[in-house]
Coordinates of C-alpha atoms in Angstrom, one line a residue:
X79 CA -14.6 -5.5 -5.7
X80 CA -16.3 -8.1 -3.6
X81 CA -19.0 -5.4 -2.4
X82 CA -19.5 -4.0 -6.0
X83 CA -20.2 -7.6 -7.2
X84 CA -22.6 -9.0 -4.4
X85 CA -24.5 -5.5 -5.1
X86 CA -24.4 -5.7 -8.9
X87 CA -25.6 -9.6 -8.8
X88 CA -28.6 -8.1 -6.0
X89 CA -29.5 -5.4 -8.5
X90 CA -29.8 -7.6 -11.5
X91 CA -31.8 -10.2 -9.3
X92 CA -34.1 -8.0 -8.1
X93 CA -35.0 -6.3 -11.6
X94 CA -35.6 -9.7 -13.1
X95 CA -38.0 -10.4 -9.9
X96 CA -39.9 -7.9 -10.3
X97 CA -40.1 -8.5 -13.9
X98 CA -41.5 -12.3 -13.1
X99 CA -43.3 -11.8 -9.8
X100 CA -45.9 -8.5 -10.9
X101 CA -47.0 -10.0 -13.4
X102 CA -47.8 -13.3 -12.3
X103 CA -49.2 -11.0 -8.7
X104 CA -51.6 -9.5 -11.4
X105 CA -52.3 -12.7 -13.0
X106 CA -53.0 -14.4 -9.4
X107 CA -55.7 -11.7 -8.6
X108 CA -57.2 -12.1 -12.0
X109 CA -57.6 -15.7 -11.8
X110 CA -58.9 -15.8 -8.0
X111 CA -61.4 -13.2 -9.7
X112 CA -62.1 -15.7 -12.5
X113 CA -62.4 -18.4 -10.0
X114 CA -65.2 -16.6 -8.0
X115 CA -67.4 -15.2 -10.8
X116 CA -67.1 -18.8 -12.6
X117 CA -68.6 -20.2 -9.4
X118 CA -71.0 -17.8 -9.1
X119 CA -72.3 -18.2 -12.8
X120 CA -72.6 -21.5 -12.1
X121 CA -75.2 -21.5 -9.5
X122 CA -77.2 -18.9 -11.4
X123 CA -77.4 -21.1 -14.8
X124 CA -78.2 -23.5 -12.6
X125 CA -81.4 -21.6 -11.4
X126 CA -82.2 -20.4 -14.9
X127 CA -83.9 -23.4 -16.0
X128 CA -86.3 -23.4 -13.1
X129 CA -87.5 -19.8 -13.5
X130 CA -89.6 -20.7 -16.5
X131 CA -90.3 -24.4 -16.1
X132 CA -91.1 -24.8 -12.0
X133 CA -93.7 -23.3 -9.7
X134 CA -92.7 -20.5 -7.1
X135 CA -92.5 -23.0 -4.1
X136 CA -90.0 -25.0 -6.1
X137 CA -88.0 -22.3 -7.0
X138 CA -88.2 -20.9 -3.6
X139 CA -86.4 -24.0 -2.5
X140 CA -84.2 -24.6 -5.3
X141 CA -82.8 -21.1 -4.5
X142 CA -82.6 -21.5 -0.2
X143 CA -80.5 -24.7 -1.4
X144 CA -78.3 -22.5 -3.5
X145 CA -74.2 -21.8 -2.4
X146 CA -74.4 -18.6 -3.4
X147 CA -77.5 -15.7 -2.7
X148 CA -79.2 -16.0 -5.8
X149 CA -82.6 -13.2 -6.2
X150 CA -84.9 -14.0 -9.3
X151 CA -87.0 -11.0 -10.4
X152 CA -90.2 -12.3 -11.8
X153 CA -92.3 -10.4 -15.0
X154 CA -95.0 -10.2 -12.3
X155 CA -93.3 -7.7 -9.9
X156 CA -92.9 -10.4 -7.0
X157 CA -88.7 -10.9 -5.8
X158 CA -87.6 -15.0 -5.0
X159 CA -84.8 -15.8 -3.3
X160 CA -82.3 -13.4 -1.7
X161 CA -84.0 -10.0 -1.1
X162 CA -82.9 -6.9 -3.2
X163 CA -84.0 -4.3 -4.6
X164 CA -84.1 -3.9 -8.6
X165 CA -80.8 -2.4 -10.0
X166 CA -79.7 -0.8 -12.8
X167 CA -78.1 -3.5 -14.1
X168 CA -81.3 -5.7 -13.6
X169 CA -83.9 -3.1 -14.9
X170 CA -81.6 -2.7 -18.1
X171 CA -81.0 -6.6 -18.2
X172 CA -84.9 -6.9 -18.5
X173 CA -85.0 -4.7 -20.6
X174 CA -82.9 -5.5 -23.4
X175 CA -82.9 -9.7 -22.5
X176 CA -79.0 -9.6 -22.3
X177 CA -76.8 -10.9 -19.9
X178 CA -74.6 -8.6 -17.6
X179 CA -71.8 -8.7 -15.3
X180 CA -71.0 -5.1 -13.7
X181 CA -68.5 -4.1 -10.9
X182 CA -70.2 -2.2 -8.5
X183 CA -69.5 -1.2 -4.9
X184 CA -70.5 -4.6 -2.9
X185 CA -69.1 -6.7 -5.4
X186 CA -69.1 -8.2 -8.9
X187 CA -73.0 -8.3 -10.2
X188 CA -74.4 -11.1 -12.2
X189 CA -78.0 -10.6 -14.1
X190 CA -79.0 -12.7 -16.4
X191 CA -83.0 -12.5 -18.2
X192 CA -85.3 -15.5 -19.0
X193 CA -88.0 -15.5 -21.4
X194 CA -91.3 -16.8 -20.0
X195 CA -94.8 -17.1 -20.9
X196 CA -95.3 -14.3 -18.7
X197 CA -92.4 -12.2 -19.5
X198 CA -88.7 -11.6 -19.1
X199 CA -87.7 -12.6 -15.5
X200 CA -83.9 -11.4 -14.0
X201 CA -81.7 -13.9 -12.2
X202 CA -78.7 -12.0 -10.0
X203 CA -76.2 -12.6 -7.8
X204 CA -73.0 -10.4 -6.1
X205 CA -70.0 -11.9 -6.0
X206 CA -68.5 -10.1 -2.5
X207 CA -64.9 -8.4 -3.1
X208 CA -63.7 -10.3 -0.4
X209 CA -64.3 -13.2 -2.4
X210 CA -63.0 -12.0 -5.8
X211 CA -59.5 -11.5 -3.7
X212 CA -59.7 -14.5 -1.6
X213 CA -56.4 -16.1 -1.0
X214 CA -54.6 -13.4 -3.5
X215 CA -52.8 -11.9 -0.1
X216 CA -51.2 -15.2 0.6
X217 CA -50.5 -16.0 -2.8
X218 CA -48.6 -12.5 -2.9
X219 CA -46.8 -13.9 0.9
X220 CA -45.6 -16.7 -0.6
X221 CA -44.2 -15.2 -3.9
X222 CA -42.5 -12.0 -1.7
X223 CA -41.0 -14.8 0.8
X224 CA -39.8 -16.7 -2.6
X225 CA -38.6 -13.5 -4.1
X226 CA -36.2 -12.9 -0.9
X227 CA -35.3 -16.3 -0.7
X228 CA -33.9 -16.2 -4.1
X229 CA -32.7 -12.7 -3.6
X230 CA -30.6 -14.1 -0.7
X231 CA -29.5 -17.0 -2.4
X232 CA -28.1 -14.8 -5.5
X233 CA -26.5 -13.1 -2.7
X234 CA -25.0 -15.9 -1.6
X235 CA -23.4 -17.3 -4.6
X236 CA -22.2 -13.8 -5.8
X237 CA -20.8 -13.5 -2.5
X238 CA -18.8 -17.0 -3.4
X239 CA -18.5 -16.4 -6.9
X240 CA -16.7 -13.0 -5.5
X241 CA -14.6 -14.4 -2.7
X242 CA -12.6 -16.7 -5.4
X243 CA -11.8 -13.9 -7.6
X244 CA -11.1 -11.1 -4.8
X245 CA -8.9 -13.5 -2.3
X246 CA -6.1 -14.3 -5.7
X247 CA -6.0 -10.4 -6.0
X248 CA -5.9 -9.7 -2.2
X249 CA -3.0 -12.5 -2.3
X250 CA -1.1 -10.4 -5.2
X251 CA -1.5 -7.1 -2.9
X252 CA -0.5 -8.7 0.2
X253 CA 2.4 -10.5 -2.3
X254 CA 3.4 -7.1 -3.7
X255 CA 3.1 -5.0 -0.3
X256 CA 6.1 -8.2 1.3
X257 CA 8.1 -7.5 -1.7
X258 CA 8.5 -3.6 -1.6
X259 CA 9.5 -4.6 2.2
X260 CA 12.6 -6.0 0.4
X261 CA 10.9 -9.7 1.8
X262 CA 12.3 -11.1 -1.7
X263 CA 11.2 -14.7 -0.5
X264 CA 7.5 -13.9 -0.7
X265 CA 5.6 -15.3 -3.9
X266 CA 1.9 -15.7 -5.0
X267 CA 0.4 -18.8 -4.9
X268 CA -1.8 -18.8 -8.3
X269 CA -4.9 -19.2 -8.1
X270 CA -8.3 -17.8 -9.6
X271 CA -9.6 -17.1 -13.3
X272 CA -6.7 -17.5 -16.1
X273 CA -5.7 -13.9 -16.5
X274 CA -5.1 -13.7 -12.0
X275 CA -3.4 -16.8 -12.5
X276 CA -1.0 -15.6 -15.3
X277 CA -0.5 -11.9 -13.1
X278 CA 0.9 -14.2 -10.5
X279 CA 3.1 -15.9 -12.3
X280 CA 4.6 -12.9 -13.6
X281 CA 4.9 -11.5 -10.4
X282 CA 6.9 -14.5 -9.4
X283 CA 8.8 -14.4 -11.7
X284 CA 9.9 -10.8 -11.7
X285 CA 10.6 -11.6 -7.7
X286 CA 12.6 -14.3 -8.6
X287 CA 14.4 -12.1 -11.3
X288 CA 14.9 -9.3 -9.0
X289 CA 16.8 -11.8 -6.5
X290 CA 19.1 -13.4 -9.2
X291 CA 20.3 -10.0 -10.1
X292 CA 20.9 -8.9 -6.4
X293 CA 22.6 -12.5 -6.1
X294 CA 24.8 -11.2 -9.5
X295 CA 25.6 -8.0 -7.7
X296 CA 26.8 -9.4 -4.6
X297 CA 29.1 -11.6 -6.8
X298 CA 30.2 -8.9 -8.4
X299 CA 31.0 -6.5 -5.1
X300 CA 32.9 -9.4 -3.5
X301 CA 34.9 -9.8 -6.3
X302 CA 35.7 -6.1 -6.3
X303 CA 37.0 -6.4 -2.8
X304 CA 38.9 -9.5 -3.4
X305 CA 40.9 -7.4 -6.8
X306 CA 40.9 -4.5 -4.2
X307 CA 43.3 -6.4 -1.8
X308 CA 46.3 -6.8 -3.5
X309 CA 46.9 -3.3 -4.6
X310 CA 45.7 -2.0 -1.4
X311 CA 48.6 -4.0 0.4
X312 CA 50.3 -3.1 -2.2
X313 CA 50.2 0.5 -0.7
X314 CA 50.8 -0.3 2.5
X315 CA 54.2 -1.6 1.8
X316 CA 54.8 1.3 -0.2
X317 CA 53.9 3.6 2.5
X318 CA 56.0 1.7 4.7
X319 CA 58.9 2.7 2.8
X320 CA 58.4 6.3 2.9
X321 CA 61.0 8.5 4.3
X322 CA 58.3 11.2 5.8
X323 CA 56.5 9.6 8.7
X324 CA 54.0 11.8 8.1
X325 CA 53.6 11.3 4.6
X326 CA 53.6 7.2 5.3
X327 CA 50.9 7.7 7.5
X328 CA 48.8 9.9 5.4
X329 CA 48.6 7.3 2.6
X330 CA 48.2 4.3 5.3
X331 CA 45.3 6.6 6.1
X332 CA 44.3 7.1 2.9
X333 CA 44.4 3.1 2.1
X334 CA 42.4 2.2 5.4
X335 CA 39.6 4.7 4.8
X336 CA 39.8 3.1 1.2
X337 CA 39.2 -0.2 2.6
X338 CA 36.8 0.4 5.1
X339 CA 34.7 2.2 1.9
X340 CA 35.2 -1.0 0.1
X341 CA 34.6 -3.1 3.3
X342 CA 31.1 -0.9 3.9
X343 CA 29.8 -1.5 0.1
X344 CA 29.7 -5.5 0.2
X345 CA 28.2 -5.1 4.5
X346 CA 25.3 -3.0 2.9
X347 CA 25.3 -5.5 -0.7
X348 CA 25.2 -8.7 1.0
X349 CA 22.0 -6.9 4.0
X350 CA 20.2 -5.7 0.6
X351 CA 17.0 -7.3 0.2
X352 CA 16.2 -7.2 4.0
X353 CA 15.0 -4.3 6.1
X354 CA 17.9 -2.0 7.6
X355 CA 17.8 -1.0 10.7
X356 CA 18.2 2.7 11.5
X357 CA 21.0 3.5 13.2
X358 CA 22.6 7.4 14.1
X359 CA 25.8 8.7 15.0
X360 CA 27.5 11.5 16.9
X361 CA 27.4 14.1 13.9
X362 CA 30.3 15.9 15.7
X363 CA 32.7 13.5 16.3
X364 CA 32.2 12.1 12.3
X365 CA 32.4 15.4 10.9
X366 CA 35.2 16.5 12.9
X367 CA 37.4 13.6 11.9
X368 CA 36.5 14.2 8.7
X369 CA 37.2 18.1 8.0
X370 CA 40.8 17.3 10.2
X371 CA 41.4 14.7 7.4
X372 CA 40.7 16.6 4.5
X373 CA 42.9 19.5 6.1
X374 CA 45.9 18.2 5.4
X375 CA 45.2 17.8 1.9
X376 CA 43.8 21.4 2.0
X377 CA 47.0 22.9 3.1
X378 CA 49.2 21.2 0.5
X379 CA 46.4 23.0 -2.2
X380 CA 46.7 26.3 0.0
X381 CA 42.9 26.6 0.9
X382 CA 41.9 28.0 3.8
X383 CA 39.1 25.7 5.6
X384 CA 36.9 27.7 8.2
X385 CA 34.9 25.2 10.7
X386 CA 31.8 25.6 12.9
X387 CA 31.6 22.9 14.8
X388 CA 29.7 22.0 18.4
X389 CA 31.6 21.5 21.2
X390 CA 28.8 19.3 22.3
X391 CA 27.9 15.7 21.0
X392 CA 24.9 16.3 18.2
X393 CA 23.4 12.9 17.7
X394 CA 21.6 12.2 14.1
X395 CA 19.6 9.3 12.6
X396 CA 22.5 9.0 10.3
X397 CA 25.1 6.1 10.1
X398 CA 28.6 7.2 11.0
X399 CA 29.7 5.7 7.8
X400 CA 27.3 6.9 5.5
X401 CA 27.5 10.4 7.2
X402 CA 31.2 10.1 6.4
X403 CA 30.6 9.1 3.1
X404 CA 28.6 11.8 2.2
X405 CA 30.7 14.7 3.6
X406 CA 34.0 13.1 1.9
X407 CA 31.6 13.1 -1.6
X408 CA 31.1 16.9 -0.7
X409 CA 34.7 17.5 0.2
X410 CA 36.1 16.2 -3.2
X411 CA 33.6 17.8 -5.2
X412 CA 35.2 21.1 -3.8
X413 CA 39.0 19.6 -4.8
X414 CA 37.4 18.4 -7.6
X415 CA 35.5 21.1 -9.3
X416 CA 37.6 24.4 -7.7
X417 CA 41.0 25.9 -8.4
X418 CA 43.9 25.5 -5.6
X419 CA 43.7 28.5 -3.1
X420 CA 39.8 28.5 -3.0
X421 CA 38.5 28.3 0.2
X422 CA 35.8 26.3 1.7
X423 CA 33.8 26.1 5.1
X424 CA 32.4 23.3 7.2
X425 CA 29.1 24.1 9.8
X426 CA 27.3 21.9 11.9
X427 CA 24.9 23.6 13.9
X428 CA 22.1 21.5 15.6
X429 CA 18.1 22.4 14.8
X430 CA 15.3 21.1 16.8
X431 CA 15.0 17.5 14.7
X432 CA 18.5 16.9 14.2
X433 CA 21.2 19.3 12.9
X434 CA 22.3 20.8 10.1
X435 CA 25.4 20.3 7.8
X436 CA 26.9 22.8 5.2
X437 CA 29.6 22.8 3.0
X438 CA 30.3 26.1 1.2
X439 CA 33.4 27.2 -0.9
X440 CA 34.4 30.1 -2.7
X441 CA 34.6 28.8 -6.3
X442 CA 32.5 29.3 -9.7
X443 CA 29.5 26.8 -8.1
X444 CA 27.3 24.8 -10.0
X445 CA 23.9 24.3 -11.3
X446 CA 21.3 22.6 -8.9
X447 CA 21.0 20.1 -11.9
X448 CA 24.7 18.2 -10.6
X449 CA 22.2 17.1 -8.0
X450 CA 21.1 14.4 -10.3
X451 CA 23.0 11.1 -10.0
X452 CA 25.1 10.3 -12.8
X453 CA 25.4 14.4 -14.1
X454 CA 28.6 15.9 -13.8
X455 CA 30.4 18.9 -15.7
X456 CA 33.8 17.8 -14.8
X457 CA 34.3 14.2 -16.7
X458 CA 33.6 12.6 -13.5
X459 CA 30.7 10.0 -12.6
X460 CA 28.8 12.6 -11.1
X461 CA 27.8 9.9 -8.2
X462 CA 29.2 12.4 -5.1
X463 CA 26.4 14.4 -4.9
X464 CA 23.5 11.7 -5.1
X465 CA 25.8 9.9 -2.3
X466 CA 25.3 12.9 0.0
X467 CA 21.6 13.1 -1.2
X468 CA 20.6 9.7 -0.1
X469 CA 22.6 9.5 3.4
X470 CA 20.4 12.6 4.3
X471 CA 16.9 11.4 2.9
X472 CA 17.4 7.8 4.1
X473 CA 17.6 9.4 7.6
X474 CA 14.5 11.8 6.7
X475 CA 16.3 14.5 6.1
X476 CA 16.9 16.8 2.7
X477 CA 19.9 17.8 0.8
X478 CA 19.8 21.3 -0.8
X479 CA 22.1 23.1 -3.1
X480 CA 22.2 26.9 -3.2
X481 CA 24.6 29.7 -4.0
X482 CA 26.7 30.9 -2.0
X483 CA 26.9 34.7 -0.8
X484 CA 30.5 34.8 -2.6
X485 CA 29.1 33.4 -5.5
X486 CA 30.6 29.8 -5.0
X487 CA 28.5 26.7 -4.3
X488 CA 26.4 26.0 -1.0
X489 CA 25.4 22.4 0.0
X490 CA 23.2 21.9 2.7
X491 CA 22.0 18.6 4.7
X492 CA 19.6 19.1 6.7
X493 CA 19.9 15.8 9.0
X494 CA 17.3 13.9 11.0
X495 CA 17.2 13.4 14.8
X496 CA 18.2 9.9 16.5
X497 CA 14.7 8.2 16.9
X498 CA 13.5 8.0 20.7
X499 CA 11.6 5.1 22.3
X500 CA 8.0 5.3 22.7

């Protein structure tokens, strides 16, 4: 913006110079011009009174004294003054006993006839070109070196005129860059014409908007824990008093991983608004723990759970709890939207940026469209899938959702490497 101003305010400067300075360029030759032929018509009316009225010795010296080469043509053939031959201009002056001024090839020619006793005499004189254009080159100097030096100062003040409206609006970017960096701190200091100013404010405002409401959210995420406690202790106890050890430790299980889910909401509420640190996680070990979990549960539905699982660690670019997260969302959604006795599988096979997670099961499947957060078919929030979605694109990697070869539904992350050091 600063470049297409300075070279708008150059344009328009330069069109109105050269509307002002050819013209008065033309008017300075034509009045150095005007200048030289009035001088030299001076001297010749000067001489005209003494062609008729003085001897030849007297005009002889009147015209030696002359500034200018003056050459009187007497009725009587003989040539005074400056020696030349007869021109046309003379010849025709003599003629018809008019006065002439004619441009010819060693200057500007000046004949003018006098009546005498003895006839019609011619008085001439040349104006050189090189006096008809004396000082018109450093007129034209000086109005080219004023031209610039205005063209330069236009510059100048465009280029300051510029710099106060493009620094407010490189402020706003530099504003607006810091606050997609989740730096919500960062505000615009107004500045510049009205409207700028007024754009800065509202920026400003809308940053100190968006920090209120993250303020509310946090609020209202601690205060979900804090409700969250007391039945959660709740169903500790009640495990406690469980006959089954196995069942009590199932639901203690069950409450824990509820907690630590709870416990992992406010930790990334309360770091929102400032730059997360990517962090990975031995894809194995979490996924592993995960399927072993969801076992139990499948045996007590009767589904069969096939795995395909590394022996070897498989480190990913995904948090251990978000990776977790998103493979319990895909887990429930096949509890969730498939009859008791369907099967499912589990593979995590490693590719050469990161590995590669699938969840399959043998049900009815469903449209790619329960990829979209808040869509579900089943009465449910329909939040699972977009969980799963986001732990794998955080990390750059992808979540697709295909059919499986049985027909049921096919999810597929396709997880991000652990970043190496430079």
């Amino acid at each position: 913006m600063r470049r297409r101003l300075t070279l708008l305010v150059a344009a328009t400067t330069g069109l109105v110079l050269l509307a002002f300075l050819v013209p008065l360029a033309v008017l300075v030759r034509q009045v150095a011009a005007d200048r030289a032929v009035g001088r030299a018509d001076n001297v010749v009316r000067a001489i005209v009174p003494l062609v008729g009225t003085s001897d030849s010795s007297e005009l002889e010296l009147s015209l030696s004294g002359a500034s200018a080469p003056v050459t009187v043509y007497l009725p009587d053939g003989r040539v005074l003054g400056a020696p030349a031959a007869p021109t046309a201009a003379v010849r025709l002056a003599s003629a018809a006993g008019q006065s002439f001024t004619v441009d010819g090839a060693a200057g500007r020619e000046i004949v003018v006839p006098v009546v005498t006793a003895q006839g019609t005499a011619v008085v001439r004189t040349v104006v050189p070109r090189a006096e008809l254009t004396r000082g018109v080159v450093k007129a034209w100097l000086v109005l080219a070196g004023l031209g610039v030096v205005l063209v330069l100062l236009g510059l100048l003040i465009a280029d300051r005129f510029a710099r106060t409206l493009v620094a407010p609006i490189a402020d706003l970017s530099a504003v607006s860059h810091r606050l997609a960096r989740a730096e919500l701190t960062a505000r615009a200091s107004p500045g510049g014409p009205p409207e700028i100013r007024e754009v800065a404010g509202a920026l400003n405002h809308m940053a100190a908007r968006i920090q209120d409401l993250l303020r509310h959210e946090r609020e209202q995420v601690a205060d979900l824990s804090h409700r969250l406690r007391t039945p959660l202790t709740a169903l500790r106890l009640e495990a406690e008093t469980l006959r089954d050890p196995g069942d009590a430790a199932r639901l203690a299980a069950a409450a824990d991983a509820i907690e630590r889910a709870v416990t992992a909401v406010i930790r990334e509420a309360r770091r929102r608004g400032a730059a997360r640190p990517r962090t990975g996680c031995d894809a194995t070990a979490v996924v592993t723990e995960r399927v072993a979990f969801w076992s139990v549960l499948a045996e007590d539905t009767d589904r069969g759970v096939r795995r395909e699982l590394p022996a070897a660690p498989l480190p990913v670019a995904v948090p251990a709890d978000d990776l977790a997260a998103a493979l319990d969302a895909l887990l429930g959604n096949v509890f969730a939207h498939t009859p008791d006795g369907t099967d499912f599988a589990v593979s995590l096979v490693a590719r050469p940026a990161g590995a590669v997670l699938t969840v399959s099961d043998a049900g009815p499947g469903f449209p790619e469209s329960a990829t979209r957060r808040g869509v579900s078919g089943s009465g449910s929030t329909g939040l699972g899938m977009d969980i799963a979605r986001q732990a794998a694109e955080t990390a750059g990697g992808t979540m697709r959702v295909e059919s499986g070869r049985d027909g049921g539904a096919r999810v597929v992350l396709e997880l991000a490497g652990p970043l190496t050091s430079p």
